[in-house]
Amino acid sequence: MAAQRHFREVDASMILLDQKLEILSEKIRATGSCVVAFSGGVDSTLVLKIAHDALNDRAIAVTALSESLPSGELEEAQELARSIGARHITLRTFETQDENYLANGANRCYFCKTEMYARIKSFAGGEGIDFVLDGLNLDDLQDRRPGRAAAIEHGVISPLVEAHLDKAEVRELSRQMGLPTWDKPALACLSSRIPHGTPITLQSLNQVDRAETFLRKLGVRQVRVRHHGDTASIEVEPRDFSLMLARADEIAEQLKSLGFPRVVLDPEGYRPASASERHSARSEPPAVAGG
């Protein structure tokens, strides 16, 4: 009997998720046509998939390209859009020319998203499309997100929130649909690696990007290289600690060549940007990784 009750509970949960999926589809279909702000992450990929299924060529994916986009992400977004069958456009954005953005205050994301959504809305208007969708999910509302204000100011719609879908549900729906992003690590722009109050430079973004690219090539899947001046603080998931320690000398040498004479491995492991930025006031991360 306990097993039967368990199965009934699972079935009820799946029905609820199916209902949320139907709500999501209906809300997107009701737009008639839309542009999806598409990063290639798990959330915006699900939105694009549903939008393309509902609207076909009346749903367009747009990816913003700037110096804050990690290497490889544009190519992944292009391939994802192609596999879904959606038209994909790349728009150049210029937040790194905005002194407000470069100052790297706590509201940095507002200036980035203002630039991005202004250009996406302009593109959508040229296509005769009124609606821009993003990939904000229900869990995101729990975080401090200055960029959300910019989305609201530009009339951006968040269909995942309207369908009451949280991150775990987005991943589960993506898995059921066979989307390769269902277990993709969380994305964040390169500027999130630089503590608030430390000015952003193109050099520092490039240093972080090259360091993270190197570490991913070693086999580390989820990584953040936090930029603390001449110190690189590396955050990885605990399962990758042994790899990091085994290759410590190689890692230290490579990152030294990128301008980080001191390299440390954060023993707390990977944390999302919002959590890490709350810790950004500490002057030096703790454990030495090598060198």
mmCIF file of C-alpha atoms in Angstrom:
data_model
loop_
_atom_site.group_PDB
_atom_site.id
_atom_site.type_symbol
_atom_site.label_atom_id
_atom_site.label_comp_id
_atom_site.label_asym_id
_atom_site.label_seq_id
_atom_site.Cartn_x
_atom_site.Cartn_y
_atom_site.Cartn_z
ATOM 1 C CA MET A 1 0.000 0.000 0.000
ATOM 2 C CA ALA A 2 2.859 2.360 0.818
ATOM 3 C CA ALA A 3 4.303 1.777 -2.664
ATOM 4 C CA GLN A 4 0.914 2.498 -4.232
ATOM 5 C CA ARG A 5 0.652 5.750 -2.270
ATOM 6 C CA HIS A 6 4.163 6.639 -3.404
ATOM 7 C CA PHE A 7 3.307 6.067 -7.045
ATOM 8 C CA ARG A 8 0.141 8.127 -6.724
ATOM 9 C CA GLU A 9 2.162 10.982 -5.231
ATOM 10 C CA VAL A 10 4.684 10.799 -8.087
ATOM 11 C CA ASP A 11 1.894 10.765 -10.654
ATOM 12 C CA ALA A 12 0.213 13.776 -9.038
ATOM 13 C CA SER A 13 3.525 15.637 -9.097
ATOM 14 C CA MET A 14 4.056 14.860 -12.771
ATOM 15 C CA ILE A 15 0.524 15.962 -13.610
ATOM 16 C CA LEU A 16 1.197 19.258 -11.859
ATOM 17 C CA LEU A 17 4.378 19.700 -13.886
ATOM 18 C CA ASP A 18 2.458 18.870 -17.056
ATOM 19 C CA GLN A 19 -0.073 21.523 -16.120
ATOM 20 C CA LYS A 20 2.681 24.085 -15.653
ATOM 21 C CA LEU A 21 4.094 23.157 -19.040
ATOM 22 C CA GLU A 22 0.694 23.718 -20.617
ATOM 23 C CA ILE A 23 0.425 27.110 -18.913
ATOM 24 C CA LEU A 24 3.877 27.992 -20.215
ATOM 25 C CA SER A 25 2.966 26.955 -23.752
ATOM 26 C CA GLU A 26 -0.297 28.874 -23.694
ATOM 27 C CA LYS A 27 1.269 32.068 -22.384
ATOM 28 C CA ILE A 28 3.968 31.981 -25.050
ATOM 29 C CA ARG A 29 1.488 31.060 -27.786
ATOM 30 C CA ALA A 30 -0.686 34.011 -26.755
ATOM 31 C CA THR A 31 2.065 36.457 -27.730
ATOM 32 C CA GLY A 32 1.581 35.574 -31.408
ATOM 33 C CA SER A 33 5.273 36.275 -32.010
ATOM 34 C CA CYS A 34 8.225 36.884 -29.746
ATOM 35 C CA VAL A 35 11.943 37.408 -29.380
ATOM 36 C CA VAL A 36 13.668 35.252 -26.762
ATOM 37 C CA ALA A 37 16.653 36.766 -24.944
ATOM 38 C CA PHE A 38 18.737 33.635 -25.396
ATOM 39 C CA SER A 39 21.915 32.903 -23.464
ATOM 40 C CA GLY A 40 22.013 29.194 -24.216
ATOM 41 C CA GLY A 41 21.526 28.382 -20.535
ATOM 42 C CA VAL A 42 19.031 25.869 -19.204
ATOM 43 C CA ASP A 43 16.223 28.413 -18.652
ATOM 44 C CA SER A 44 16.287 30.373 -21.899
ATOM 45 C CA THR A 45 16.779 27.162 -23.893
ATOM 46 C CA LEU A 46 13.537 25.741 -22.513
ATOM 47 C CA VAL A 47 11.756 29.025 -23.275
ATOM 48 C CA LEU A 48 13.094 28.987 -26.843
ATOM 49 C CA LYS A 49 12.103 25.344 -27.344
ATOM 50 C CA ILE A 50 8.528 25.979 -26.204
ATOM 51 C CA ALA A 51 8.355 29.234 -28.181
ATOM 52 C CA HIS A 52 9.528 27.540 -31.359
ATOM 53 C CA ASP A 53 7.087 24.638 -30.872
ATOM 54 C CA ALA A 54 4.234 27.091 -30.313
ATOM 55 C CA LEU A 55 5.082 29.823 -32.811
ATOM 56 C CA ASN A 56 7.523 28.257 -35.284
ATOM 57 C CA ASP A 57 9.349 30.966 -37.260
ATOM 58 C CA ARG A 58 7.523 33.691 -35.321
ATOM 59 C CA ALA A 59 9.888 33.014 -32.402
ATOM 60 C CA ILE A 60 13.409 34.409 -32.802
ATOM 61 C CA ALA A 61 16.379 33.786 -30.513
ATOM 62 C CA VAL A 62 18.686 36.732 -29.823
ATOM 63 C CA THR A 63 22.020 36.402 -28.043
ATOM 64 C CA ALA A 64 23.893 39.450 -26.771
ATOM 65 C CA LEU A 65 27.616 39.426 -27.507
ATOM 66 C CA SER A 66 30.117 41.441 -25.490
ATOM 67 C CA GLU A 67 33.432 41.071 -23.705
ATOM 68 C CA SER A 68 31.611 39.749 -20.631
ATOM 69 C CA LEU A 69 30.377 36.615 -22.418
ATOM 70 C CA PRO A 70 32.533 33.559 -21.590
ATOM 71 C CA SER A 71 34.336 31.933 -24.508
ATOM 72 C CA GLY A 72 32.399 29.191 -26.213
ATOM 73 C CA GLU A 73 28.977 30.322 -25.008
ATOM 74 C CA LEU A 74 28.028 32.056 -28.263
ATOM 75 C CA GLU A 75 28.919 28.953 -30.277
ATOM 76 C CA GLU A 76 26.891 26.775 -27.895
ATOM 77 C CA ALA A 77 23.903 29.110 -28.196
ATOM 78 C CA GLN A 78 24.129 29.028 -31.990
ATOM 79 C CA GLU A 79 24.229 25.223 -32.007
ATOM 80 C CA LEU A 80 21.311 24.954 -29.584
ATOM 81 C CA ALA A 81 19.159 27.293 -31.654
ATOM 82 C CA ARG A 82 20.055 25.333 -34.779
ATOM 83 C CA SER A 83 19.117 22.027 -33.161
ATOM 84 C CA ILE A 84 15.783 23.470 -32.029
ATOM 85 C CA GLY A 85 15.206 24.875 -35.500
ATOM 86 C CA ALA A 86 14.864 28.485 -34.405
ATOM 87 C CA ARG A 87 16.185 31.529 -36.187
ATOM 88 C CA HIS A 88 19.116 32.928 -34.237
ATOM 89 C CA ILE A 89 20.496 36.456 -34.210
ATOM 90 C CA THR A 90 23.601 37.806 -32.469
ATOM 91 C CA LEU A 91 23.473 41.426 -31.303
ATOM 92 C CA ARG A 92 26.600 43.286 -30.245
ATOM 93 C CA THR A 93 26.169 45.125 -26.952
ATOM 94 C CA PHE A 94 28.457 47.767 -25.475
ATOM 95 C CA GLU A 95 28.009 47.756 -21.700
ATOM 96 C CA THR A 96 31.804 47.674 -21.339
ATOM 97 C CA GLN A 97 31.847 51.230 -22.726
ATOM 98 C CA ASP A 98 29.495 52.419 -19.962
ATOM 99 C CA GLU A 99 31.328 53.989 -17.001
ATOM 100 C CA ASN A 100 28.421 53.053 -14.713
ATOM 101 C CA TYR A 101 28.880 49.405 -15.618
ATOM 102 C CA LEU A 102 32.674 49.509 -15.377
ATOM 103 C CA ALA A 103 32.461 51.033 -11.879
ATOM 104 C CA ASN A 104 31.149 47.614 -10.805
ATOM 105 C CA GLY A 105 28.778 48.747 -8.109
ATOM 106 C CA ALA A 106 26.151 46.482 -6.602
ATOM 107 C CA ASN A 107 23.770 47.601 -9.370
ATOM 108 C CA ARG A 108 26.176 46.662 -12.211
ATOM 109 C CA CYS A 109 23.697 44.209 -13.734
ATOM 110 C CA TYR A 110 21.129 46.970 -14.154
ATOM 111 C CA PHE A 111 23.353 48.825 -16.615
ATOM 112 C CA CYS A 112 24.211 45.631 -18.496
ATOM 113 C CA LYS A 113 20.577 44.571 -18.865
ATOM 114 C CA THR A 114 19.486 48.096 -19.774
ATOM 115 C CA GLU A 115 21.916 48.064 -22.697
ATOM 116 C CA MET A 116 20.958 44.529 -23.711
ATOM 117 C CA TYR A 117 17.185 44.918 -23.546
ATOM 118 C CA ALA A 118 17.258 48.284 -25.311
ATOM 119 C CA ARG A 119 19.001 46.656 -28.278
ATOM 120 C CA ILE A 120 16.811 43.547 -28.230
ATOM 121 C CA LYS A 121 13.635 45.647 -28.073
ATOM 122 C CA SER A 122 14.887 47.748 -30.976
ATOM 123 C CA PHE A 123 15.558 44.591 -32.995
ATOM 124 C CA ALA A 124 12.135 43.180 -32.106
ATOM 125 C CA GLY A 125 10.456 46.404 -33.192
ATOM 126 C CA GLY A 126 12.207 46.210 -36.544
ATOM 127 C CA GLU A 127 10.778 42.701 -36.950
ATOM 128 C CA GLY A 128 7.269 43.888 -36.047
ATOM 129 C CA ILE A 129 7.384 41.924 -32.774
ATOM 130 C CA ASP A 130 6.025 43.389 -29.544
ATOM 131 C CA PHE A 131 7.091 40.777 -27.019
ATOM 132 C CA VAL A 132 10.522 39.966 -25.592
ATOM 133 C CA LEU A 133 10.813 36.930 -23.314
ATOM 134 C CA ASP A 134 13.550 36.071 -20.827
ATOM 135 C CA GLY A 135 14.479 32.940 -18.877
ATOM 136 C CA LEU A 136 13.864 34.163 -15.340
ATOM 137 C CA ASN A 137 12.493 31.334 -13.186
ATOM 138 C CA LEU A 138 10.657 31.302 -9.868
ATOM 139 C CA ASP A 139 13.783 30.668 -7.784
ATOM 140 C CA ASP A 140 15.476 33.715 -9.303
ATOM 141 C CA LEU A 141 12.966 35.953 -7.539
ATOM 142 C CA GLN A 142 14.609 35.020 -4.231
ATOM 143 C CA ASP A 143 17.918 36.609 -5.275
ATOM 144 C CA ARG A 144 18.817 40.267 -5.462
ATOM 145 C CA ARG A 145 18.742 40.960 -9.196
ATOM 146 C CA PRO A 146 19.244 44.605 -10.233
ATOM 147 C CA GLY A 147 18.906 43.509 -13.854
ATOM 148 C CA ARG A 148 15.304 42.594 -13.161
ATOM 149 C CA ALA A 149 14.448 46.299 -12.889
ATOM 150 C CA ALA A 150 15.801 46.850 -16.407
ATOM 151 C CA ALA A 151 13.701 43.956 -17.708
ATOM 152 C CA ILE A 152 10.568 45.436 -16.155
ATOM 153 C CA GLU A 153 11.366 48.903 -17.540
ATOM 154 C CA HIS A 154 11.607 47.417 -21.046
ATOM 155 C CA GLY A 155 8.432 45.357 -20.706
ATOM 156 C CA VAL A 156 10.212 41.996 -20.840
ATOM 157 C CA ILE A 157 8.011 38.995 -20.051
ATOM 158 C CA SER A 158 9.162 36.112 -17.824
ATOM 159 C CA PRO A 159 7.005 33.142 -18.907
ATOM 160 C CA LEU A 160 8.705 30.648 -16.565
ATOM 161 C CA VAL A 161 7.722 32.807 -13.601
ATOM 162 C CA GLU A 162 4.187 33.180 -14.931
ATOM 163 C CA ALA A 163 3.959 29.383 -15.184
ATOM 164 C CA HIS A 164 5.343 29.054 -11.606
ATOM 165 C CA LEU A 165 8.311 26.962 -12.734
ATOM 166 C CA ASP A 166 11.347 26.748 -10.471
ATOM 167 C CA LYS A 167 14.873 25.728 -11.484
ATOM 168 C CA ALA A 168 14.456 22.041 -10.660
ATOM 169 C CA GLU A 169 11.266 21.889 -12.717
ATOM 170 C CA VAL A 170 12.914 23.668 -15.636
ATOM 171 C CA ARG A 171 15.687 21.084 -15.574
ATOM 172 C CA GLU A 172 13.220 18.204 -15.359
ATOM 173 C CA LEU A 173 11.137 19.474 -18.294
ATOM 174 C CA SER A 174 14.341 20.008 -20.276
ATOM 175 C CA ARG A 175 15.408 16.441 -19.504
ATOM 176 C CA GLN A 176 12.038 15.061 -20.609
ATOM 177 C CA MET A 177 12.298 16.999 -23.869
ATOM 178 C CA GLY A 178 15.807 15.742 -24.546
ATOM 179 C CA LEU A 179 17.406 19.190 -24.346
ATOM 180 C CA PRO A 180 21.175 18.884 -23.766
ATOM 181 C CA THR A 181 21.066 21.826 -21.371
ATOM 182 C CA TRP A 182 19.013 19.984 -18.731
ATOM 183 C CA ASP A 183 22.118 19.487 -16.574
ATOM 184 C CA LYS A 184 24.217 22.375 -17.889
ATOM 185 C CA PRO A 185 26.055 24.280 -15.142
ATOM 186 C CA ALA A 186 24.739 27.691 -14.186
ATOM 187 C CA LEU A 187 25.861 30.614 -16.327
ATOM 188 C CA ALA A 188 27.063 34.030 -15.227
ATOM 189 C CA CYS A 189 28.835 36.839 -17.041
ATOM 190 C CA LEU A 190 32.578 37.237 -16.552
ATOM 191 C CA SER A 191 32.103 40.487 -14.642
ATOM 192 C CA SER A 192 30.535 38.526 -11.786
ATOM 193 C CA ARG A 193 34.043 37.186 -10.996
ATOM 194 C CA ILE A 194 35.234 40.656 -9.976
ATOM 195 C CA PRO A 195 34.240 41.858 -6.476
ATOM 196 C CA HIS A 196 31.822 44.763 -6.332
ATOM 197 C CA GLY A 197 33.680 48.036 -6.011
ATOM 198 C CA THR A 198 36.655 46.852 -8.026
ATOM 199 C CA PRO A 199 36.535 48.533 -11.451
ATOM 200 C CA ILE A 200 36.084 46.211 -14.422
ATOM 201 C CA THR A 201 38.660 46.317 -17.193
ATOM 202 C CA LEU A 202 38.831 44.433 -20.468
ATOM 203 C CA GLN A 203 42.124 42.988 -19.258
ATOM 204 C CA SER A 204 40.582 41.531 -16.106
ATOM 205 C CA LEU A 205 37.704 40.001 -18.078
ATOM 206 C CA ASN A 206 40.193 38.446 -20.482
ATOM 207 C CA GLN A 207 42.299 37.066 -17.632
ATOM 208 C CA VAL A 208 39.291 35.384 -16.042
ATOM 209 C CA ASP A 209 38.028 34.022 -19.347
ATOM 210 C CA ARG A 210 41.375 32.495 -20.320
ATOM 211 C CA ALA A 211 41.862 31.007 -16.843
ATOM 212 C CA GLU A 212 38.415 29.387 -16.796
ATOM 213 C CA THR A 213 38.818 28.095 -20.347
ATOM 214 C CA PHE A 214 42.092 26.432 -19.322
ATOM 215 C CA LEU A 215 40.511 24.795 -16.271
ATOM 216 C CA ARG A 216 37.532 23.489 -18.243
ATOM 217 C CA LYS A 217 39.955 21.886 -20.692
ATOM 218 C CA LEU A 218 41.459 20.013 -17.741
ATOM 219 C CA GLY A 219 38.040 18.467 -17.136
ATOM 220 C CA VAL A 220 36.540 20.820 -14.548
ATOM 221 C CA ARG A 221 32.872 21.311 -15.402
ATOM 222 C CA GLN A 222 31.700 24.030 -13.023
ATOM 223 C CA VAL A 223 34.316 26.681 -12.304
ATOM 224 C CA ARG A 224 34.643 30.294 -11.277
ATOM 225 C CA VAL A 225 37.944 32.164 -11.161
ATOM 226 C CA ARG A 226 37.424 35.107 -8.819
ATOM 227 C CA HIS A 227 39.684 38.060 -9.638
ATOM 228 C CA HIS A 228 41.310 39.538 -6.497
ATOM 229 C CA GLY A 229 43.992 41.693 -8.089
ATOM 230 C CA ASP A 230 47.114 39.565 -8.335
ATOM 231 C CA THR A 231 45.285 36.584 -6.763
ATOM 232 C CA ALA A 232 43.049 34.134 -8.583
ATOM 233 C CA SER A 233 40.628 32.377 -6.246
ATOM 234 C CA ILE A 234 39.338 29.213 -7.906
ATOM 235 C CA GLU A 235 35.928 27.806 -7.027
ATOM 236 C CA VAL A 236 35.039 24.307 -8.223
ATOM 237 C CA GLU A 237 32.620 21.656 -7.019
ATOM 238 C CA PRO A 238 34.020 19.433 -4.238
ATOM 239 C CA ARG A 239 34.189 16.449 -6.581
ATOM 240 C CA ASP A 240 36.882 18.319 -8.564
ATOM 241 C CA PHE A 241 39.105 19.154 -5.572
ATOM 242 C CA SER A 242 41.299 16.096 -6.144
ATOM 243 C CA LEU A 243 41.834 17.028 -9.802
ATOM 244 C CA MET A 244 42.768 20.566 -8.834
ATOM 245 C CA LEU A 245 45.272 19.415 -6.239
ATOM 246 C CA ALA A 246 46.786 16.791 -8.543
ATOM 247 C CA ARG A 247 47.391 19.450 -11.210
ATOM 248 C CA ALA A 248 48.200 22.283 -8.792
ATOM 249 C CA ASP A 249 51.662 23.097 -10.158
ATOM 250 C CA GLU A 250 50.450 23.123 -13.757
ATOM 251 C CA ILE A 251 47.476 25.300 -12.850
ATOM 252 C CA ALA A 252 49.605 27.745 -10.880
ATOM 253 C CA GLU A 253 52.083 28.058 -13.727
ATOM 254 C CA GLN A 254 49.396 28.659 -16.348
ATOM 255 C CA LEU A 255 47.518 31.232 -14.285
ATOM 256 C CA LYS A 256 50.775 32.963 -13.407
ATOM 257 C CA SER A 257 51.357 33.424 -17.139
ATOM 258 C CA LEU A 258 47.936 35.117 -17.297
ATOM 259 C CA GLY A 259 48.883 37.650 -14.622
ATOM 260 C CA PHE A 260 47.964 35.866 -11.384
ATOM 261 C CA PRO A 261 51.168 35.362 -9.363
ATOM 262 C CA ARG A 262 49.104 33.863 -6.526
ATOM 263 C CA VAL A 263 46.545 31.098 -7.061
ATOM 264 C CA VAL A 264 44.301 29.685 -4.342
ATOM 265 C CA LEU A 265 41.638 26.992 -4.214
ATOM 266 C CA ASP A 266 38.592 28.101 -2.247
ATOM 267 C CA PRO A 267 37.783 25.292 0.233
ATOM 268 C CA GLU A 268 34.119 26.304 0.311
ATOM 269 C CA GLY A 269 33.838 25.277 -3.332
ATOM 270 C CA TYR A 270 31.688 26.735 -6.074
ATOM 271 C CA ARG A 271 28.979 29.205 -5.090
ATOM 272 C CA PRO A 272 26.614 31.122 -7.385
ATOM 273 C CA ALA A 273 27.605 34.722 -8.063
ATOM 274 C CA SER A 274 25.035 36.210 -5.686
ATOM 275 C CA ALA A 275 26.458 34.164 -2.809
ATOM 276 C CA SER A 276 30.059 34.867 -3.740
ATOM 277 C CA GLU A 277 29.518 38.590 -4.077
ATOM 278 C CA ARG A 278 28.193 38.630 -0.534
ATOM 279 C CA HIS A 279 31.641 37.316 0.448
ATOM 280 C CA SER A 280 33.573 39.691 -1.799
ATOM 281 C CA ALA A 281 34.654 41.917 1.065
ATOM 282 C CA ARG A 282 37.152 39.368 2.349
ATOM 283 C CA SER A 283 40.608 40.402 1.224
ATOM 284 C CA GLU A 284 42.205 37.012 0.576
ATOM 285 C CA PRO A 285 40.606 33.635 -0.148
ATOM 286 C CA PRO A 286 41.943 30.910 2.122
ATOM 287 C CA ALA A 287 43.704 27.857 0.735
ATOM 288 C CA VAL A 288 46.715 27.861 -1.581
ATOM 289 C CA ALA A 289 46.246 25.645 -4.653
ATOM 290 C CA GLY A 290 49.775 25.761 -5.957
ATOM 291 C CA GLY A 291 52.711 28.012 -6.720
#
